mmCIF file of C-alpha atoms in Angstrom:
data_model
loop_
_atom_site.group_PDB
_atom_site.id
_atom_site.type_symbol
_atom_site.label_atom_id
_atom_site.label_comp_id
_atom_site.label_asym_id
_atom_site.label_seq_id
_atom_site.Cartn_x
_atom_site.Cartn_y
_atom_site.Cartn_z
ATOM 1 C CA UNK D 1 126.740 52.917 -0.131
ATOM 2 C CA UNK D 2 126.382 55.248 2.916
ATOM 3 C CA UNK D 3 129.329 56.246 5.092
ATOM 4 C CA UNK D 4 128.924 58.374 8.228
ATOM 5 C CA UNK D 5 132.063 59.631 9.963
ATOM 6 C CA UNK D 6 132.249 61.395 13.360
ATOM 7 C CA UNK D 7 128.850 63.045 12.906
ATOM 8 C CA UNK D 8 127.766 65.680 15.431
ATOM 9 C CA UNK D 9 124.541 67.655 15.337
ATOM 10 C CA UNK D 10 123.022 70.134 17.795
ATOM 11 C CA UNK D 11 119.923 72.298 17.994
ATOM 12 C CA UNK D 12 121.325 75.475 19.477
ATOM 13 C CA UNK D 13 123.263 74.427 22.556
ATOM 14 C CA UNK D 14 121.478 71.061 22.828
ATOM 15 C CA UNK D 15 123.568 68.203 21.457
ATOM 16 C CA UNK D 16 121.431 65.652 19.582
ATOM 17 C CA UNK D 17 124.041 63.413 17.933
ATOM 18 C CA UNK D 18 127.651 62.995 18.962
ATOM 19 C CA UNK D 19 130.469 61.166 17.200
ATOM 20 C CA UNK D 20 128.392 58.780 15.085
ATOM 21 C CA UNK D 21 130.498 56.612 12.776
ATOM 22 C CA UNK D 22 129.056 53.738 10.761
ATOM 23 C CA UNK D 23 128.542 52.391 7.249
ATOM 24 C CA UNK D 24 125.436 51.058 5.516
ATOM 25 C CA UNK D 25 125.919 48.392 2.864
ATOM 26 C CA UNK D 26 124.274 48.605 -0.521
ATOM 27 C CA UNK D 27 120.998 46.684 -0.668
ATOM 28 C CA UNK D 28 120.592 46.406 3.111
ATOM 29 C CA UNK D 29 117.363 46.926 5.077
ATOM 30 C CA UNK D 30 118.256 48.702 8.313
ATOM 31 C CA UNK D 31 116.103 49.870 11.218
ATOM 32 C CA UNK D 32 117.106 52.982 13.162
ATOM 33 C CA UNK D 33 116.053 52.340 16.759
ATOM 34 C CA UNK D 34 116.161 54.223 20.040
ATOM 35 C CA UNK D 35 114.092 56.006 22.656
ATOM 36 C CA UNK D 36 112.164 59.187 21.878
ATOM 37 C CA UNK D 37 114.471 62.169 21.472
ATOM 38 C CA UNK D 38 117.607 60.126 20.812
ATOM 39 C CA UNK D 39 118.155 61.671 17.376
ATOM 40 C CA UNK D 40 116.681 59.122 14.957
ATOM 41 C CA UNK D 41 114.880 61.665 12.778
ATOM 42 C CA UNK D 42 117.817 64.068 12.937
ATOM 43 C CA UNK D 43 120.141 61.317 11.714
ATOM 44 C CA UNK D 44 117.826 60.486 8.833
ATOM 45 C CA UNK D 45 117.688 64.157 7.804
ATOM 46 C CA UNK D 46 121.473 64.456 7.945
ATOM 47 C CA UNK D 47 121.798 61.448 5.646
ATOM 48 C CA UNK D 48 119.237 62.912 3.245
ATOM 49 C CA UNK D 49 121.001 66.279 3.128
ATOM 50 C CA UNK D 50 118.110 68.227 4.670
ATOM 51 C CA UNK D 51 120.363 68.985 7.639
ATOM 52 C CA UNK D 52 124.086 69.720 7.563
ATOM 53 C CA UNK D 53 126.148 68.111 10.362
ATOM 54 C CA UNK D 54 127.987 70.531 12.614
ATOM 55 C CA UNK D 55 130.955 68.188 12.511
ATOM 56 C CA UNK D 56 131.789 65.074 10.515
ATOM 57 C CA UNK D 57 130.620 63.898 7.118
ATOM 58 C CA UNK D 58 127.931 61.848 5.430
ATOM 59 C CA UNK D 59 128.957 60.289 2.121
ATOM 60 C CA UNK D 60 126.918 58.435 -0.479
ATOM 61 C CA UNK D 61 128.686 56.344 -3.120
ATOM 62 C CA UNK D 62 132.013 57.846 -2.045
ATOM 63 C CA UNK D 63 130.977 61.510 -2.341
ATOM 64 C CA UNK D 64 130.084 63.787 0.560
ATOM 65 C CA UNK D 65 126.374 64.635 0.539
ATOM 66 C CA UNK D 66 127.297 68.305 0.930
ATOM 67 C CA UNK D 67 128.996 68.227 -2.484
ATOM 68 C CA UNK D 68 125.891 67.064 -4.342
ATOM 69 C CA UNK D 69 123.497 69.620 -5.768
ATOM 70 C CA UNK D 70 119.889 69.404 -4.593
ATOM 71 C CA UNK D 71 118.968 67.710 -7.891
ATOM 72 C CA UNK D 72 121.806 65.207 -7.562
ATOM 73 C CA UNK D 73 120.815 64.387 -3.978
ATOM 74 C CA UNK D 74 117.216 63.848 -5.089
ATOM 75 C CA UNK D 75 118.462 61.329 -7.650
ATOM 76 C CA UNK D 76 120.358 59.439 -4.939
ATOM 77 C CA UNK D 77 118.030 59.553 -1.913
ATOM 78 C CA UNK D 78 114.254 59.629 -1.466
ATOM 79 C CA UNK D 79 112.893 60.594 1.950
ATOM 80 C CA UNK D 80 109.442 59.713 3.259
ATOM 81 C CA UNK D 81 108.830 61.951 6.256
ATOM 82 C CA UNK D 82 106.751 61.039 9.283
ATOM 83 C CA UNK D 83 104.024 63.640 8.775
ATOM 84 C CA UNK D 84 103.205 64.127 5.075
ATOM 85 C CA UNK D 85 102.004 67.596 4.114
ATOM 86 C CA UNK D 86 98.268 67.374 3.575
ATOM 87 C CA UNK D 87 97.162 70.996 3.515
ATOM 88 C CA UNK D 88 97.849 71.375 -0.220
ATOM 89 C CA UNK D 89 95.140 69.675 -2.246
ATOM 90 C CA UNK D 90 97.003 67.787 -4.938
ATOM 91 C CA UNK D 91 95.548 64.519 -6.155
ATOM 92 C CA UNK D 92 97.393 61.314 -5.337
ATOM 93 C CA UNK D 93 98.568 61.062 -8.946
ATOM 94 C CA UNK D 94 99.901 64.638 -8.914
ATOM 95 C CA UNK D 95 101.647 63.940 -5.616
ATOM 96 C CA UNK D 96 103.409 60.852 -6.951
ATOM 97 C CA UNK D 97 104.302 62.692 -10.166
ATOM 98 C CA UNK D 98 106.323 65.128 -8.052
ATOM 99 C CA UNK D 99 108.787 62.283 -7.587
ATOM 100 C CA UNK D 100 109.839 62.845 -11.198
ATOM 101 C CA UNK D 101 110.901 66.478 -10.582
ATOM 102 C CA UNK D 102 114.636 65.666 -10.143
ATOM 103 C CA UNK D 103 114.745 64.417 -13.735
ATOM 104 C CA UNK D 104 112.964 67.343 -15.376
ATOM 105 C CA UNK D 105 114.448 70.606 -16.582
ATOM 106 C CA UNK D 106 112.999 74.080 -16.230
ATOM 107 C CA UNK D 107 109.613 74.436 -17.962
ATOM 108 C CA UNK D 108 109.823 70.861 -19.250
ATOM 109 C CA UNK D 109 106.565 68.928 -19.289
ATOM 110 C CA UNK D 110 106.333 65.382 -18.007
ATOM 111 C CA UNK D 111 107.032 62.710 -20.593
ATOM 112 C CA UNK D 112 105.114 59.535 -21.275
ATOM 113 C CA UNK D 113 107.935 57.713 -19.502
ATOM 114 C CA UNK D 114 107.307 59.814 -16.368
ATOM 115 C CA UNK D 115 103.603 58.955 -16.483
ATOM 116 C CA UNK D 116 104.412 55.255 -16.939
ATOM 117 C CA UNK D 117 106.814 55.312 -13.982
ATOM 118 C CA UNK D 118 104.157 56.946 -11.795
ATOM 119 C CA UNK D 119 101.557 54.380 -12.815
ATOM 120 C CA UNK D 120 103.937 51.504 -12.009
ATOM 121 C CA UNK D 121 104.795 52.992 -8.611
ATOM 122 C CA UNK D 122 101.135 53.464 -7.723
ATOM 123 C CA UNK D 123 100.192 49.964 -8.802
ATOM 124 C CA UNK D 124 103.135 48.577 -6.842
ATOM 125 C CA UNK D 125 101.880 50.315 -3.694
ATOM 126 C CA UNK D 126 98.215 49.489 -4.379
ATOM 127 C CA UNK D 127 97.294 53.162 -4.749
ATOM 128 C CA UNK D 128 96.373 53.364 -8.442
ATOM 129 C CA UNK D 129 92.678 53.325 -7.575
ATOM 130 C CA UNK D 130 93.322 56.431 -5.423
ATOM 131 C CA UNK D 131 94.925 58.432 -8.237
ATOM 132 C CA UNK D 132 92.159 61.080 -8.313
ATOM 133 C CA UNK D 133 91.751 61.258 -4.522
ATOM 134 C CA UNK D 134 92.769 64.276 -2.453
ATOM 135 C CA UNK D 135 94.632 63.928 0.892
ATOM 136 C CA UNK D 136 91.455 64.755 2.812
ATOM 137 C CA UNK D 137 89.739 61.806 1.125
ATOM 138 C CA UNK D 138 92.392 59.233 2.082
ATOM 139 C CA UNK D 139 93.042 57.293 5.268
ATOM 140 C CA UNK D 140 96.375 57.501 7.040
ATOM 141 C CA UNK D 141 97.506 54.194 5.572
ATOM 142 C CA UNK D 142 96.451 55.192 2.061
ATOM 143 C CA UNK D 143 98.266 58.518 2.292
ATOM 144 C CA UNK D 144 101.389 56.819 3.588
ATOM 145 C CA UNK D 145 101.365 54.405 0.640
ATOM 146 C CA UNK D 146 100.979 57.359 -1.743
ATOM 147 C CA UNK D 147 104.061 59.011 -0.225
ATOM 148 C CA UNK D 148 106.005 55.759 -0.624
ATOM 149 C CA UNK D 149 104.828 55.616 -4.245
ATOM 150 C CA UNK D 150 106.212 59.129 -4.761
ATOM 151 C CA UNK D 151 109.552 57.991 -3.338
ATOM 152 C CA UNK D 152 109.542 54.974 -5.673
ATOM 153 C CA UNK D 153 108.754 57.208 -8.656
ATOM 154 C CA UNK D 154 111.904 59.142 -7.722
ATOM 155 C CA UNK D 155 113.849 55.993 -8.690
ATOM 156 C CA UNK D 156 116.670 56.411 -6.178
ATOM 157 C CA UNK D 157 118.976 53.631 -4.971
ATOM 158 C CA UNK D 158 118.408 54.743 -1.343
ATOM 159 C CA UNK D 159 115.058 55.016 0.430
ATOM 160 C CA UNK D 160 114.787 56.709 3.837
ATOM 161 C CA UNK D 161 111.586 56.478 5.878
ATOM 162 C CA UNK D 162 110.757 58.185 9.163
ATOM 163 C CA UNK D 163 108.299 56.054 11.148
ATOM 164 C CA UNK D 164 106.040 55.216 8.186
ATOM 165 C CA UNK D 165 103.868 52.978 10.381
ATOM 166 C CA UNK D 166 103.188 55.498 13.152
ATOM 167 C CA UNK D 167 99.511 56.119 13.875
ATOM 168 C CA UNK D 168 98.452 53.198 11.667
ATOM 169 C CA UNK D 169 96.464 50.188 12.816
ATOM 170 C CA UNK D 170 98.152 46.800 12.984
ATOM 171 C CA UNK D 171 96.926 45.632 9.575
ATOM 172 C CA UNK D 172 98.285 48.734 7.842
ATOM 173 C CA UNK D 173 101.569 48.479 9.749
ATOM 174 C CA UNK D 174 102.114 44.979 8.401
ATOM 175 C CA UNK D 175 101.046 46.103 4.931
ATOM 176 C CA UNK D 176 103.640 48.895 4.844
ATOM 177 C CA UNK D 177 106.441 46.689 6.190
ATOM 178 C CA UNK D 178 105.619 43.860 3.765
ATOM 179 C CA UNK D 179 105.730 46.377 0.913
ATOM 180 C CA UNK D 180 109.126 47.716 1.987
ATOM 181 C CA UNK D 181 110.484 44.207 2.444
ATOM 182 C CA UNK D 182 109.393 43.309 -1.098
ATOM 183 C CA UNK D 183 110.989 46.488 -2.495
ATOM 184 C CA UNK D 184 114.252 45.743 -0.729
ATOM 185 C CA UNK D 185 114.303 42.149 -1.881
ATOM 186 C CA UNK D 186 113.123 42.597 -5.472
ATOM 187 C CA UNK D 187 114.677 45.970 -6.356
ATOM 188 C CA UNK D 188 117.793 45.785 -4.172
ATOM 189 C CA UNK D 189 117.142 49.261 -2.772
ATOM 190 C CA UNK D 190 119.055 50.321 0.299
ATOM 191 C CA UNK D 191 116.428 51.123 2.942
ATOM 192 C CA UNK D 192 116.852 52.911 6.271
ATOM 193 C CA UNK D 193 113.724 53.166 8.358
ATOM 194 C CA UNK D 194 113.070 54.755 11.729
ATOM 195 C CA UNK D 195 110.956 52.211 13.606
ATOM 196 C CA UNK D 196 109.093 52.773 16.864
ATOM 197 C CA UNK D 197 107.773 49.217 17.248
ATOM 198 C CA UNK D 198 110.676 46.927 18.144
ATOM 199 C CA UNK D 199 108.742 43.809 17.170
ATOM 200 C CA UNK D 200 108.194 45.166 13.662
ATOM 201 C CA UNK D 201 111.920 45.844 13.400
ATOM 202 C CA UNK D 202 112.723 42.364 14.648
ATOM 203 C CA UNK D 203 110.372 40.777 12.133
ATOM 204 C CA UNK D 204 111.227 42.773 9.009
ATOM 205 C CA UNK D 205 114.631 44.487 9.291
ATOM 206 C CA UNK D 206 117.714 42.248 9.181
ATOM 207 C CA UNK D 207 120.043 45.067 10.315
ATOM 208 C CA UNK D 208 119.743 47.747 12.977
ATOM 209 C CA UNK D 209 121.335 50.926 14.291
ATOM 210 C CA UNK D 210 120.572 51.387 17.998
ATOM 211 C CA UNK D 211 121.014 54.925 19.312
ATOM 212 C CA UNK D 212 121.385 55.898 22.965
ATOM 213 C CA UNK D 213 122.608 59.000 24.786
ATOM 214 C CA UNK D 214 123.289 60.825 21.493
ATOM 215 C CA UNK D 215 125.637 58.056 20.358
ATOM 216 C CA UNK D 216 125.596 54.738 18.520
ATOM 217 C CA UNK D 217 125.090 51.951 21.057
ATOM 218 C CA UNK D 218 125.119 49.090 18.535
ATOM 219 C CA UNK D 219 125.139 48.305 14.819
ATOM 220 C CA UNK D 220 124.569 44.846 13.412
ATOM 221 C CA UNK D 221 121.931 42.126 13.105
ATOM 222 C CA UNK D 222 118.638 43.251 14.637
ATOM 223 C CA UNK D 223 118.270 40.254 17.011
ATOM 224 C CA UNK D 224 121.674 41.135 18.488
ATOM 225 C CA UNK D 225 120.652 44.787 18.837
ATOM 226 C CA UNK D 226 117.506 43.871 20.740
ATOM 227 C CA UNK D 227 118.917 41.784 23.557
ATOM 228 C CA UNK D 228 117.427 42.281 27.050
ATOM 229 C CA UNK D 229 120.554 44.135 28.207
ATOM 230 C CA UNK D 230 120.622 46.547 25.259
ATOM 231 C CA UNK D 231 116.871 47.153 25.449
ATOM 232 C CA UNK D 232 117.188 47.999 29.143
ATOM 233 C CA UNK D 233 120.063 50.384 28.419
ATOM 234 C CA UNK D 234 118.402 52.130 25.471
ATOM 235 C CA UNK D 235 114.755 52.142 26.580
ATOM 236 C CA UNK D 236 114.799 51.623 30.349
ATOM 237 C CA UNK D 237 112.491 48.597 30.288
ATOM 238 C CA UNK D 238 112.901 44.885 30.829
ATOM 239 C CA UNK D 239 112.301 42.626 27.835
ATOM 240 C CA UNK D 240 111.929 38.923 27.169
ATOM 241 C CA UNK D 241 112.304 37.368 23.738
ATOM 242 C CA UNK D 242 109.651 34.688 23.380
ATOM 243 C CA UNK D 243 110.392 32.845 20.119
ATOM 244 C CA UNK D 244 111.094 36.029 18.185
ATOM 245 C CA UNK D 245 108.477 38.197 19.906
ATOM 246 C CA UNK D 246 109.495 40.755 22.528
ATOM 247 C CA UNK D 247 107.476 41.243 25.711
ATOM 248 C CA UNK D 248 108.138 44.269 27.893
ATOM 249 C CA UNK D 249 107.731 45.235 31.534
ATOM 250 C CA UNK D 250 108.945 47.978 33.815
#
């Protein structure tokens, strides 16, 4: 489904990613892990096509992302960014309806099918009751679910999420991860998610990419990624796995 070959990316003279090569299987649920500044968000944006690698390629379904038009990319990949734009006062329903833009032509109005898809996505994410609400009227967890609903309305086979649980309380973190787990299981979507909380990754994501020093330290089952040795290398802390729950110390 996703193939990354020899990917390099830099901001000016600062190298962020170097020589990343890996593949993501169709229908997998993969956490992107690593310390702050290791390039997790940059990698996600390269996969989505928002950023163009300075070297190497990212391919989706056998075609380089750079060869897709913007509309074609938007029909393949939906991206939920870490900080949703909230300064424009669209209602939740209008926000989710934007997910249908890749399927509409110039000056074409939304169809009944588009409206039905939006309603299903909002009910799936438990946001239908918020359909008339503005961003300023929603909590962080509610707004995050609305942005996931917009991505679902986009009806792409691949869903990319950049720390969707950041700044949420524990209950909302579990709610978001349960939702994504259900989507992966029931709709067979390929999901890549940048995760800050290693215990959330361990609980919900069967696969992991572990980044360190601008490179890929490990790819494979999440429990094997989060061994004490790899955690110490990637994060600089000691860890103990107590029956599936990680405890940390300096």
